[in-house]
Coordinates of C-alpha atoms in Angstrom, one line a residue:
M1 CA -0.3 -0.2 -0.4
S2 CA 1.3 3.6 -1.0
S3 CA -1.8 4.8 1.0
W4 CA -1.6 6.2 4.8
G5 CA -3.9 7.4 7.3
D6 CA -7.9 7.7 7.9
S7 CA -9.5 10.8 9.1
L8 CA -6.6 12.7 6.4
K9 CA -5.7 10.4 3.6
I10 CA -2.4 10.7 1.3
S11 CA -1.8 8.4 -1.4
V12 CA 2.0 8.7 -3.3
F13 CA 2.3 7.7 -6.8
G14 CA 4.9 7.7 -9.4
E15 CA 8.5 6.5 -9.7
S16 CA 12.2 7.9 -9.6
H17 CA 12.7 7.8 -13.6
G18 CA 8.8 7.9 -14.7
K19 CA 7.3 10.8 -16.0
G20 CA 6.6 12.3 -12.5
I21 CA 5.9 11.5 -9.0
G22 CA 3.1 13.0 -6.6
V23 CA 0.3 12.8 -4.1
V24 CA -3.2 13.2 -3.3
I25 CA -4.3 14.3 0.2
D26 CA -7.9 13.3 1.2
G27 CA -9.8 15.0 4.1
L28 CA -8.1 18.4 4.2
P29 CA -10.7 21.2 5.7
A30 CA -11.8 23.7 3.1
G31 CA -11.2 27.3 3.3
V32 CA -7.6 27.3 4.4
R33 CA -5.4 29.3 2.2
L34 CA -2.0 28.2 1.7
D35 CA 1.5 29.8 1.3
M36 CA 2.9 28.3 -1.6
E37 CA 6.0 30.1 -1.2
G38 CA 6.5 28.6 2.2
I39 CA 5.4 24.9 0.5
Y40 CA 8.5 25.8 -2.5
L41 CA 10.9 26.4 0.3
Q42 CA 10.2 23.2 2.2
M43 CA 10.3 21.3 -1.0
S44 CA 13.8 22.6 -1.9
R45 CA 15.0 21.8 1.4
R46 CA 14.6 18.3 0.3
A47 CA 15.4 18.7 -3.1
P48 CA 18.6 17.0 -4.7
G49 CA 21.7 18.9 -6.4
K50 CA 22.6 21.3 -4.0
D51 CA 25.4 20.4 -2.2
K52 CA 27.9 17.8 -2.0
T53 CA 26.6 15.7 0.8
A54 CA 23.7 14.8 -1.5
T55 CA 23.4 13.3 -5.0
P56 CA 24.0 15.8 -8.2
R57 CA 20.6 14.9 -9.9
L58 CA 19.3 18.6 -10.0
E59 CA 15.4 18.3 -9.9
K60 CA 13.5 21.7 -9.4
D61 CA 10.6 19.5 -7.1
I62 CA 8.2 22.6 -8.2
P63 CA 4.6 20.6 -7.5
Q64 CA 1.6 21.4 -10.0
V65 CA -1.4 21.1 -8.1
L66 CA -4.2 19.6 -10.4
S67 CA -7.1 19.9 -7.8
G68 CA -8.5 20.7 -4.2
L69 CA -7.0 24.5 -4.3
L70 CA -8.6 27.5 -5.5
D71 CA -6.8 30.8 -5.0
N72 CA -4.5 29.0 -3.0
T73 CA -7.3 28.2 -0.6
T74 CA -8.4 24.6 -0.1
T75 CA -11.6 23.7 -1.2
G76 CA -12.5 20.4 0.4
A77 CA -11.9 18.7 -2.8
P78 CA -9.1 16.0 -2.7
L79 CA -5.6 18.3 -3.2
C80 CA -3.3 16.4 -6.1
A81 CA 0.0 17.5 -6.8
V82 CA 2.4 16.1 -9.2
I83 CA 6.1 16.7 -9.2
E84 CA 7.5 16.5 -12.9
N85 CA 10.7 14.3 -13.2
T86 CA 13.6 15.9 -15.5
N87 CA 16.8 14.8 -14.8
T88 CA 16.5 11.3 -15.3
R89 CA 19.7 8.9 -16.4
S90 CA 18.0 5.1 -16.8
G91 CA 21.4 3.8 -18.7
D92 CA 22.7 4.4 -15.3
Y93 CA 20.9 1.2 -13.8
G94 CA 21.2 -1.2 -16.7
N95 CA 23.5 -3.4 -14.7
I96 CA 21.1 -4.0 -11.9
M97 CA 17.9 -5.4 -13.9
S98 CA 19.2 -8.8 -13.1
C99 CA 22.3 -8.1 -10.4
P100 CA 20.0 -6.5 -7.4
R101 CA 22.3 -4.1 -5.2
P102 CA 22.8 -5.3 -1.5
G103 CA 21.3 -3.4 1.0
H104 CA 18.3 -2.2 -1.8
A105 CA 15.0 -3.1 -2.7
D106 CA 15.9 -4.9 -6.0
Y107 CA 15.4 -8.3 -4.9
T108 CA 12.8 -8.1 -2.8
G109 CA 10.7 -5.7 -4.9
N110 CA 11.5 -8.5 -8.2
I111 CA 10.0 -11.2 -6.1
R112 CA 7.2 -9.3 -4.7
Y113 CA 6.3 -8.1 -7.9
G114 CA 7.7 -11.2 -10.3
G115 CA 10.1 -9.0 -12.1
F116 CA 7.7 -6.3 -13.7
N117 CA 8.7 -3.2 -11.3
D118 CA 10.6 -0.5 -12.5
I119 CA 13.8 -0.5 -10.8
S120 CA 15.3 2.4 -12.9
G121 CA 16.6 4.8 -9.8
G122 CA 14.7 2.4 -7.2
G123 CA 11.6 2.8 -9.0
H124 CA 8.7 3.6 -6.4
F125 CA 11.4 2.5 -3.8
S126 CA 13.5 5.8 -4.3
G127 CA 13.7 8.1 -1.7
R128 CA 12.6 10.6 -4.4
L129 CA 9.3 9.6 -3.5
T130 CA 9.9 11.5 -0.3
A131 CA 9.4 14.7 -2.2
P132 CA 5.4 14.3 -2.2
I133 CA 5.6 13.6 1.6
V134 CA 7.2 16.6 1.7
F135 CA 4.4 18.4 0.0
A136 CA 2.0 17.0 1.8
G137 CA 3.4 17.7 5.2
S138 CA 4.2 21.3 4.1
V139 CA 0.5 21.6 3.5
C140 CA -0.4 20.0 6.7
R141 CA 2.3 22.1 9.1
Q142 CA 1.0 25.2 7.7
I143 CA -2.9 24.4 8.8
L144 CA -1.2 23.0 12.2
A145 CA 0.9 26.5 12.6
E146 CA -2.9 27.8 12.6
K147 CA -3.6 26.0 15.8
G148 CA -0.4 26.8 17.5
I149 CA 1.3 23.7 16.9
R150 CA 4.9 23.6 15.3
I151 CA 7.3 21.0 14.1
A152 CA 11.4 21.4 13.6
A153 CA 13.7 18.8 13.2
H154 CA 17.8 18.6 13.0
I155 CA 20.5 16.3 12.1
A156 CA 21.1 14.2 15.3
S157 CA 24.1 12.9 14.2
I158 CA 26.0 11.6 10.9
G159 CA 28.2 8.7 12.2
N160 CA 29.8 9.2 14.7
V161 CA 29.6 13.4 14.9
N162 CA 27.0 14.1 17.0
D163 CA 24.5 17.3 17.3
I164 CA 23.3 18.6 20.8
R165 CA 19.7 17.6 21.4
F166 CA 16.3 19.4 21.9
D167 CA 16.1 20.6 25.3
P168 CA 12.8 18.3 25.7
V169 CA 10.9 20.8 28.4
D170 CA 11.3 24.1 26.7
I171 CA 12.4 24.6 22.6
P172 CA 12.4 28.3 21.9
S173 CA 10.2 29.2 19.0
E174 CA 13.5 31.4 17.6
L175 CA 15.1 28.0 17.0
I176 CA 12.5 26.3 15.5
D177 CA 12.2 29.3 12.8
R178 CA 15.9 28.8 12.1
L179 CA 15.8 24.7 11.7
N180 CA 12.7 25.2 9.3
V181 CA 14.7 27.2 6.7
S182 CA 17.8 25.3 7.1
T183 CA 19.3 23.0 4.6
F184 CA 21.9 21.7 7.1
A185 CA 19.8 21.9 10.2
L186 CA 21.9 22.0 13.2
I187 CA 21.0 23.3 16.6
D188 CA 24.9 23.5 17.1
Q189 CA 26.0 25.0 14.1
S190 CA 29.9 23.9 15.3
A191 CA 29.3 20.3 14.1
E192 CA 28.7 21.0 10.2
E193 CA 32.6 21.5 9.6
K194 CA 32.6 18.0 11.0
M195 CA 29.7 16.2 9.9
R196 CA 30.8 17.4 6.4
A197 CA 34.0 15.8 6.7
E198 CA 32.5 12.9 7.7
V199 CA 30.5 12.7 4.5
E200 CA 33.1 13.9 2.6
Q201 CA 35.5 11.1 3.3
C202 CA 33.0 8.4 2.5
R203 CA 32.3 10.0 -1.0
M204 CA 35.6 10.2 -1.4
N205 CA 35.7 6.2 -0.5
L206 CA 33.0 5.6 -3.1
D207 CA 30.7 5.1 0.5
S208 CA 28.2 6.2 2.3
I209 CA 27.0 6.8 5.8
G210 CA 24.1 7.3 7.8
G211 CA 22.6 8.8 10.7
T212 CA 19.9 10.3 12.8
V213 CA 17.4 12.9 12.9
E214 CA 15.7 14.5 15.8
C215 CA 12.2 16.0 15.3
A216 CA 10.0 18.1 17.9
V217 CA 6.4 18.9 18.0
T218 CA 5.4 21.9 20.1
G219 CA 2.2 23.4 21.3
L220 CA 0.0 19.9 20.7
P221 CA -2.6 20.1 23.2
A222 CA -3.0 17.5 26.1
G223 CA -5.5 14.9 25.4
V224 CA -4.8 13.9 21.5
G225 CA -4.2 10.5 20.6
S226 CA -5.5 7.1 21.7
P227 CA -4.6 3.9 23.8
M228 CA -3.8 0.9 22.8
F229 CA -3.1 0.7 18.8
Y230 CA -3.7 4.2 17.7
G231 CA -1.3 6.2 20.0
I232 CA 0.7 8.8 19.2
E233 CA 4.0 6.6 18.9
G234 CA 2.0 4.4 16.7
V235 CA 0.5 6.9 14.2
I236 CA 4.0 8.7 13.8
S237 CA 6.0 5.5 13.4
S238 CA 3.9 4.0 11.0
I239 CA 4.2 6.7 8.2
V240 CA 8.0 7.4 9.6
F241 CA 8.7 4.0 8.5
G242 CA 7.2 4.5 5.1
I243 CA 10.2 7.0 4.3
P244 CA 13.0 5.1 2.7
A245 CA 16.2 4.2 4.6
V246 CA 14.5 4.9 8.0
K247 CA 15.1 1.6 10.2
G248 CA 14.6 2.7 13.8
I249 CA 12.7 5.3 15.7
E250 CA 12.7 6.1 19.9
F251 CA 10.3 8.7 21.9
G252 CA 11.7 10.9 24.6
A253 CA 14.0 9.1 26.6
G254 CA 13.8 6.0 24.1
F255 CA 16.0 3.2 24.7
D256 CA 17.4 4.8 27.3
A257 CA 14.5 4.4 29.6
A258 CA 15.7 0.7 29.9
K259 CA 18.6 1.7 32.1
M260 CA 16.5 3.6 34.2
K261 CA 14.9 3.1 37.6
G262 CA 11.3 4.6 38.0
S263 CA 12.2 7.3 40.1
Q264 CA 14.4 8.4 37.4
D265 CA 12.1 7.9 34.1
N266 CA 8.8 9.5 36.0
D267 CA 8.8 12.9 35.1
E268 CA 6.7 14.6 37.9
F269 CA 3.3 17.1 37.1
Y270 CA 3.4 20.4 38.8
Y271 CA 1.2 23.3 37.8
D272 CA 2.3 26.2 35.6
G273 CA -0.7 28.7 36.4
D274 CA -3.5 26.7 35.2
T275 CA -1.4 24.3 33.1
V276 CA -0.3 20.8 34.1
R277 CA 3.1 20.3 33.0
T278 CA 6.0 18.3 34.1
R279 CA 9.6 19.1 35.1
T280 CA 11.7 16.7 32.7
N281 CA 10.2 15.0 29.4
N282 CA 11.4 11.4 29.5
H283 CA 7.9 10.1 28.4
G284 CA 8.4 12.5 25.0
G285 CA 5.2 14.3 25.4
I286 CA 3.0 10.8 25.0
L287 CA 1.5 9.0 28.0
G288 CA -0.4 6.2 27.3
G289 CA -0.5 7.0 23.4
I290 CA -2.1 10.3 24.5
S291 CA -0.4 14.0 24.4
S292 CA 0.2 15.4 27.7
G293 CA 1.1 19.0 26.5
M294 CA 4.6 19.0 26.6
P295 CA 6.7 18.6 23.5
V296 CA 6.3 15.5 21.7
I297 CA 9.8 14.2 20.5
F298 CA 11.3 11.2 19.0
R299 CA 14.6 10.1 17.2
A300 CA 14.7 8.7 13.9
A301 CA 17.8 6.1 12.8
L302 CA 18.1 6.4 8.8
K303 CA 20.8 3.5 7.4
P304 CA 23.8 4.7 4.6
T305 CA 22.2 4.8 1.2
P306 CA 22.8 1.3 -0.4
S307 CA 24.1 2.6 -3.4
I308 CA 28.0 2.8 -3.1
G309 CA 30.4 3.0 -5.9
K310 CA 32.5 0.1 -4.5
Q311 CA 32.5 -3.0 -5.9
Q312 CA 30.2 -5.6 -4.3
N313 CA 29.3 -8.9 -4.0
T314 CA 25.3 -9.8 -5.3
V315 CA 23.8 -12.5 -7.7
D316 CA 22.5 -12.8 -11.1
L317 CA 19.2 -13.5 -11.0
V318 CA 19.0 -14.6 -14.4
K319 CA 21.8 -16.4 -14.9
H320 CA 21.6 -18.1 -11.1
Q321 CA 24.6 -17.4 -10.0
D322 CA 27.0 -15.2 -7.3
A323 CA 28.0 -12.0 -9.5
K324 CA 30.0 -8.7 -8.8
L325 CA 28.4 -5.4 -9.0
E326 CA 29.6 -1.9 -9.8
I327 CA 26.9 0.9 -8.9
H328 CA 27.0 3.9 -11.7
G329 CA 24.1 6.5 -11.6
R330 CA 24.2 9.6 -8.9
H331 CA 23.8 8.9 -5.2
D332 CA 24.0 10.7 -1.9
P333 CA 26.9 9.8 0.0
C334 CA 24.6 10.7 3.1
I335 CA 20.7 11.4 2.9
V336 CA 20.5 12.3 6.7
P337 CA 20.5 16.3 5.8
R338 CA 17.7 16.0 3.0
A339 CA 15.8 13.5 5.2
V340 CA 15.1 16.6 8.0
P341 CA 12.0 18.0 6.2
V342 CA 10.9 14.7 5.3
I343 CA 10.8 13.7 8.8
E344 CA 9.2 16.5 9.5
S345 CA 6.7 16.4 6.9
A346 CA 5.7 12.8 8.1
A347 CA 4.9 14.2 11.4
A348 CA 3.0 17.4 10.3
V349 CA 0.9 14.4 8.6
A350 CA 0.7 12.1 11.5
V351 CA -0.3 15.0 13.9
A352 CA -3.1 16.9 11.7
N353 CA -4.7 13.0 11.1
L354 CA -4.8 12.8 14.9
M355 CA -6.2 16.4 15.7
M356 CA -8.8 15.5 13.1
Q357 CA -9.5 12.4 15.2
V358 CA -10.3 14.3 18.1
N359 CA -12.1 17.2 16.1
K360 CA -9.3 19.7 16.9
L361 CA -8.3 20.8 13.4

């Protein structure tokens, strides 16, 4: 399935080297005026070809809205946007038609679809399909902003180089503003040089490297979400795991909570005027699957780009024998910087869907 959601539903379509890619968003409220320049800004943060940490494939990624918008205002009809693919080089993928790339979905996709899937550029499994997610998320984050809900993410790590984490209790609006327009989003900007050096070393060695992205949602009122199988963690995770390369996610203290005692992990309540808050935020803004009113904070782990220039061992599915593979084409030595707006956008779609579940959007 390439569809997600219930109260708010998105359906992503297209392939990396097809004529275009896009998304249909169903369930948006009518009468919301969208800032298209703001949407184009978020699209440009994800777009390739602008940085040495990314693939040199250059795509403008300007979405063409086909329906659901009139005078930049939502009509209530399904909102459909298409992004044209203009800079494809399918010939670079000729040698992987029968020899699947290690770490990529070439083999599993071949088995699942009987060899009929388009594997040029990764086809429907490509990271290029995150562009429609950013469009959908950009629309949702503007609607959420009207309710005082804001979303920001940053590069938490690349390889062994770390940024500092969000203050889990207090995330300044000025920091959110800065991260929302950054193409190399960091809290501690002094980490950029070391991160870039890490990526460049991998690029020069015909290799790639992974990392983590930390995302925060502020302004989400208490009482959103449901217990058991429709908790906030589950809803956010289900869309974040739809992003290619995401291999793990944790909320709040995450796996570190497994090392704590209850007296250390528990976040004590107190009144701030008439508002109930917690002095710490190990729970990441979520208790029992329901928002507590504190910032919702999670981190996603992204694996290294599987398409690397080094010779690798694989198999030949036609000859039924072991084979060697050298991958050609244009690939990201590190996808983490471009993944930041994608993670933000996935969170925006998830939170918008959750808000509609409780009639708060």
